[in-house]
PDB file of C-alpha atoms in Angstrom:
ATOM      1  CA  MET A 221       0.000   0.000   0.000  1.00 53.00           C
ATOM      2  CA  ASN A 222       1.291   3.435  -0.922  1.00 72.00           C
ATOM      3  CA  PHE A 223       1.094   6.224   1.616  1.00 87.00           C
ATOM      4  CA  LEU A 224       0.585   9.816   0.594  1.00 93.00           C
ATOM      5  CA  SER A 225       2.852  11.926   2.768  1.00 93.00           C
ATOM      6  CA  GLY A 226       4.765  15.167   2.941  1.00 94.00           C
ATOM      7  CA  GLU A 227       4.007  18.868   3.033  1.00 97.00           C
ATOM      8  CA  TYR A 228       4.594  20.910  -0.114  1.00 97.00           C
ATOM      9  CA  GLU A 229       4.311  24.564  -1.067  1.00 97.00           C
ATOM     10  CA  CYS A 230       2.752  24.842  -4.549  1.00 97.00           C
ATOM     11  CA  LYS A 231       1.285  27.488  -6.841  1.00 96.00           C
ATOM     12  CA  LEU A 232      -1.696  27.443  -9.136  1.00 95.00           C
ATOM     13  CA  ASP A 233      -0.837  28.220 -12.748  1.00 93.00           C
ATOM     14  CA  PRO A 234      -2.612  31.081 -14.598  1.00 91.00           C
ATOM     15  CA  LYS A 235      -5.354  28.637 -15.721  1.00 91.00           C
ATOM     16  CA  GLY A 236      -6.149  27.626 -12.123  1.00 91.00           C
ATOM     17  CA  ARG A 237      -4.405  24.264 -12.369  1.00 94.00           C
ATOM     18  CA  LEU A 238      -2.467  22.642  -9.581  1.00 96.00           C
ATOM     19  CA  VAL A 239       0.480  20.350 -10.260  1.00 94.00           C
ATOM     20  CA  LEU A 240       0.588  17.546  -7.702  1.00 94.00           C
ATOM     21  CA  PRO A 241       4.051  17.224  -6.185  1.00 94.00           C
ATOM     22  CA  ALA A 242       5.983  14.381  -7.857  1.00 91.00           C
ATOM     23  CA  LYS A 243       6.218  12.336  -4.634  1.00 93.00           C
ATOM     24  CA  ILE A 244       2.453  12.538  -4.125  1.00 92.00           C
ATOM     25  CA  LYS A 245       1.722  11.629  -7.750  1.00 91.00           C
ATOM     26  CA  ALA A 246       4.205   8.725  -7.620  1.00 89.00           C
ATOM     27  CA  ASN A 247       2.422   7.277  -4.574  1.00 89.00           C
ATOM     28  CA  LEU A 248      -1.070   7.328  -6.048  1.00 88.00           C
ATOM     29  CA  PRO A 249      -2.217   3.714  -6.404  1.00 82.00           C
ATOM     30  CA  GLU A 250      -1.772   2.374  -9.932  1.00 79.00           C
ATOM     31  CA  GLU A 251      -5.359   1.085 -10.016  1.00 74.00           C
ATOM     32  CA  SER A 252      -6.579   4.693  -9.677  1.00 70.00           C
ATOM     33  CA  GLY A 253      -4.776   5.606 -12.874  1.00 72.00           C
ATOM     34  CA  ASN A 254      -5.014   9.358 -13.318  1.00 84.00           C
ATOM     35  CA  GLN A 255      -8.478   9.545 -11.731  1.00 90.00           C
ATOM     36  CA  VAL A 256      -8.889  11.097  -8.292  1.00 94.00           C
ATOM     37  CA  VAL A 257     -11.833  12.553  -6.380  1.00 96.00           C
ATOM     38  CA  LEU A 258     -11.793  16.115  -5.087  1.00 97.00           C
ATOM     39  CA  THR A 259     -14.109  17.120  -2.254  1.00 96.00           C
ATOM     40  CA  ARG A 260     -14.591  19.851   0.328  1.00 96.00           C
ATOM     41  CA  GLY A 261     -12.904  19.162   3.649  1.00 95.00           C
ATOM     42  CA  PHE A 262     -14.580  19.526   7.022  1.00 94.00           C
ATOM     43  CA  GLU A 263     -12.141  22.367   7.648  1.00 96.00           C
ATOM     44  CA  PRO A 264     -11.764  25.079   4.976  1.00 96.00           C
ATOM     45  CA  CYS A 265      -9.594  22.976   2.674  1.00 97.00           C
ATOM     46  CA  LEU A 266      -9.984  20.609  -0.261  1.00 98.00           C
ATOM     47  CA  VAL A 267      -9.382  16.883   0.000  1.00 97.00           C
ATOM     48  CA  LEU A 268      -8.107  14.711  -2.823  1.00 97.00           C
ATOM     49  CA  TYR A 269      -8.685  10.954  -2.637  1.00 95.00           C
ATOM     50  CA  PRO A 270      -7.370   8.189  -4.873  1.00 93.00           C
ATOM     51  CA  GLN A 271     -10.335   6.276  -6.344  1.00 92.00           C
ATOM     52  CA  ALA A 272      -9.877   3.214  -4.093  1.00 90.00           C
ATOM     53  CA  ALA A 273      -9.785   5.276  -0.871  1.00 92.00           C
ATOM     54  CA  TRP A 274     -12.785   7.317  -2.012  1.00 94.00           C
ATOM     55  CA  LYS A 275     -14.808   4.173  -2.783  1.00 93.00           C
ATOM     56  CA  VAL A 276     -14.460   2.976   0.828  1.00 94.00           C
ATOM     57  CA  ILE A 277     -15.790   6.295   2.145  1.00 95.00           C
ATOM     58  CA  TYR A 278     -18.429   6.603  -0.571  1.00 95.00           C
ATOM     59  CA  ASP A 279     -19.802   3.143   0.222  1.00 96.00           C
ATOM     60  CA  LYS A 280     -20.105   3.985   3.934  1.00 96.00           C
ATOM     61  CA  VAL A 281     -21.918   7.270   3.354  1.00 96.00           C
ATOM     62  CA  ALA A 282     -24.106   5.977   0.511  1.00 96.00           C
ATOM     63  CA  SER A 283     -25.235   3.021   2.637  1.00 97.00           C
ATOM     64  CA  LEU A 284     -26.811   5.256   5.286  1.00 97.00           C
ATOM     65  CA  ASN A 285     -30.594   4.930   5.479  1.00 96.00           C
ATOM     66  CA  GLU A 286     -32.070   7.516   3.116  1.00 94.00           C
ATOM     67  CA  PHE A 287     -35.338   7.484   5.073  1.00 96.00           C
ATOM     68  CA  ASN A 288     -33.602   8.980   8.101  1.00 96.00           C
ATOM     69  CA  GLU A 289     -33.621  12.798   7.880  1.00 97.00           C
ATOM     70  CA  GLU A 290     -30.325  13.203   9.732  1.00 97.00           C
ATOM     71  CA  TYR A 291     -28.592  10.738   7.395  1.00 96.00           C
ATOM     72  CA  ARG A 292     -30.035  12.437   4.302  1.00 96.00           C
ATOM     73  CA  ASN A 293     -28.831  15.814   5.522  1.00 97.00           C
ATOM     74  CA  PHE A 294     -25.356  14.415   6.122  1.00 96.00           C
ATOM     75  CA  GLN A 295     -25.261  12.720   2.701  1.00 96.00           C
ATOM     76  CA  ARG A 296     -26.428  15.892   0.956  1.00 95.00           C
ATOM     77  CA  ASN A 297     -23.705  17.973   2.543  1.00 93.00           C
ATOM     78  CA  PHE A 298     -21.006  15.330   2.295  1.00 93.00           C
ATOM     79  CA  PHE A 299     -21.497  14.600  -1.407  1.00 92.00           C
ATOM     80  CA  ARG A 300     -22.120  18.238  -2.359  1.00 90.00           C
ATOM     81  CA  GLY A 301     -19.710  19.345  -5.017  1.00 82.00           C
ATOM     82  CA  ASN A 302     -17.549  16.231  -5.041  1.00 92.00           C
ATOM     83  CA  THR A 303     -15.975  15.823  -8.420  1.00 94.00           C
ATOM     84  CA  GLU A 304     -13.852  13.271 -10.199  1.00 93.00           C
ATOM     85  CA  VAL A 305     -10.825  14.872 -11.772  1.00 93.00           C
ATOM     86  CA  GLU A 306      -8.282  13.493 -14.177  1.00 92.00           C
ATOM     87  CA  LEU A 307      -4.621  14.324 -13.828  1.00 92.00           C
ATOM     88  CA  ASP A 308      -2.917  15.179 -17.089  1.00 90.00           C
ATOM     89  CA  SER A 309       0.481  13.700 -17.988  1.00 87.00           C
ATOM     90  CA  ALA A 310       2.210  16.393 -15.911  1.00 88.00           C
ATOM     91  CA  GLY A 311       0.065  15.631 -12.846  1.00 89.00           C
ATOM     92  CA  ARG A 312      -2.008  18.815 -13.241  1.00 93.00           C
ATOM     93  CA  PHE A 313      -5.715  19.279 -12.667  1.00 95.00           C
ATOM     94  CA  ILE A 314      -8.069  22.241 -12.554  1.00 94.00           C
ATOM     95  CA  LEU A 315      -9.476  23.278  -9.192  1.00 95.00           C
ATOM     96  CA  PRO A 316     -13.187  24.084  -9.684  1.00 93.00           C
ATOM     97  CA  ARG A 317     -14.019  27.705  -8.846  1.00 93.00           C
ATOM     98  CA  THR A 318     -16.645  26.785  -6.257  1.00 93.00           C
ATOM     99  CA  MET A 319     -14.068  24.736  -4.384  1.00 94.00           C
ATOM    100  CA  VAL A 320     -11.430  27.445  -4.688  1.00 95.00           C
ATOM    101  CA  ARG A 321     -13.887  29.885  -3.076  1.00 95.00           C
ATOM    102  CA  TYR A 322     -14.793  27.387  -0.337  1.00 95.00           C
ATOM    103  CA  ALA A 323     -11.129  26.879   0.643  1.00 97.00           C
ATOM    104  CA  GLU A 324     -10.257  30.557   0.068  1.00 97.00           C
ATOM    105  CA  ILE A 325      -7.426  29.506  -2.210  1.00 97.00           C
ATOM    106  CA  GLU A 326      -5.658  32.165  -4.193  1.00 94.00           C
ATOM    107  CA  LYS A 327      -2.389  31.503  -5.998  1.00 95.00           C
ATOM    108  CA  GLU A 328      -0.353  29.657  -3.390  1.00 97.00           C
ATOM    109  CA  VAL A 329      -1.374  26.431  -1.658  1.00 98.00           C
ATOM    110  CA  ILE A 330      -0.015  23.932   0.814  1.00 98.00           C
ATOM    111  CA  VAL A 331      -0.438  20.305  -0.263  1.00 97.00           C
ATOM    112  CA  VAL A 332      -0.311  17.810   2.615  1.00 97.00           C
ATOM    113  CA  GLY A 333      -0.245  14.026   2.242  1.00 96.00           C
ATOM    114  CA  LEU A 334      -2.190  12.310   5.029  1.00 96.00           C
ATOM    115  CA  GLY A 335      -1.835   8.604   4.297  1.00 92.00           C
ATOM    116  CA  ASN A 336      -4.933   7.793   2.247  1.00 93.00           C
ATOM    117  CA  ARG A 337      -5.691  11.355   1.138  1.00 95.00           C
ATOM    118  CA  VAL A 338      -4.217  14.752   0.316  1.00 97.00           C
ATOM    119  CA  GLU A 339      -5.368  18.084   1.739  1.00 98.00           C
ATOM    120  CA  ILE A 340      -5.033  21.312  -0.254  1.00 98.00           C
ATOM    121  CA  TRP A 341      -4.959  24.486   1.851  1.00 98.00           C
ATOM    122  CA  ASN A 342      -4.703  28.236   1.654  1.00 97.00           C
ATOM    123  CA  PRO A 343      -1.355  28.663   3.508  1.00 97.00           C
ATOM    124  CA  ASP A 344      -2.770  31.153   6.031  1.00 96.00           C
ATOM    125  CA  LYS A 345      -5.775  28.939   6.832  1.00 96.00           C
ATOM    126  CA  TYR A 346      -3.493  25.911   7.178  1.00 96.00           C
ATOM    127  CA  GLU A 347      -1.461  27.672   9.860  1.00 94.00           C
ATOM    128  CA  ASP A 348      -4.689  28.419  11.757  1.00 94.00           C
ATOM    129  CA  PHE A 349      -5.446  24.676  12.022  1.00 93.00           C
ATOM    130  CA  LEU A 350      -2.009  23.480  13.118  1.00 92.00           C
ATOM    131  CA  ILE A 351      -1.285  22.723  16.755  1.00 90.00           C
ATOM    132  CA  LYS A 352       1.059  25.439  18.005  1.00 90.00           C
ATOM    133  CA  ASP A 353       1.571  24.031  21.505  1.00 91.00           C
ATOM    134  CA  GLN A 354       4.098  21.182  21.324  1.00 92.00           C
ATOM    135  CA  GLN A 355       3.105  19.956  24.782  1.00 92.00           C
ATOM    136  CA  GLY A 356      -0.516  19.767  23.622  1.00 88.00           C
ATOM    137  CA  PHE A 357       0.615  17.865  20.516  1.00 89.00           C
ATOM    138  CA  SER A 358       2.606  15.488  22.712  1.00 90.00           C
ATOM    139  CA  SER A 359      -0.480  14.915  24.891  1.00 90.00           C
ATOM    140  CA  LEU A 360      -2.544  14.038  21.821  1.00 90.00           C
ATOM    141  CA  ALA A 361       0.152  11.608  20.663  1.00 88.00           C
ATOM    142  CA  GLN A 362       0.053   9.949  24.090  1.00 90.00           C
ATOM    143  CA  LYS A 363      -3.758   9.835  24.018  1.00 89.00           C
ATOM    144  CA  PHE A 364      -4.038   8.314  20.543  1.00 87.00           C
ATOM    145  CA  LEU A 365      -0.821   6.292  20.264  1.00 87.00           C
ATOM    146  CA  GLY A 366       0.551   5.805  23.771  1.00 85.00           C
ATOM    147  CA  ASP A 367      -1.002   2.414  24.422  1.00 77.00           C
ATOM    148  CA  GLN A 368      -0.202   0.963  21.006  1.00 68.00           C
ATOM    149  CA  PRO A 369       3.100  -0.600  19.958  1.00 65.00           C
ATOM    150  CA  LEU A 370       4.755   1.432  17.212  1.00 62.00           C
ATOM    151  CA  ILE A 371       6.166  -1.690  15.559  1.00 66.00           C
ATOM    152  CA  GLU A 372       4.121  -4.796  14.941  1.00 63.00           C
ATOM    153  CA  PRO A 373       5.544  -7.922  16.588  1.00 60.00           C
ATOM    154  CA  GLY A 374       7.580 -10.025  14.177  1.00 61.00           C
ATOM    155  CA  ILE A 375       8.636  -7.141  11.929  1.00 57.00           C
TER     156      ILE A 375
END
């Protein structure tokens, strides 16, 4: 399994296209080809999923009971504006204007690989959502990872 990782400073070209960093593009699963899914993040950013990762999430959300009002409302907002995009041979794709407005993206962006997905941020907004307090970050690491071995037995 390929992991999408790293933090990259990028710029949109004059046509509003973003070039995925080479290391991100190289780690997209082969079965996804040049097809990825772009969606709005829960924070003011965009999220790019390889097709296989998106299918797992899509199946979970689509399987919610459509006769439940709360589920319908969630589905409506979750799937709103999601779009399949195709990377060209240079790894470029156009960011739709509605998504650019949502994430308040201008010319510069931060691209962050997060394992199964990539976030695309306005650099100023990204800074607002980072943990500034290293002790607080350390406490979260202890909370989420402290009771788990970092290396699987036998590896």
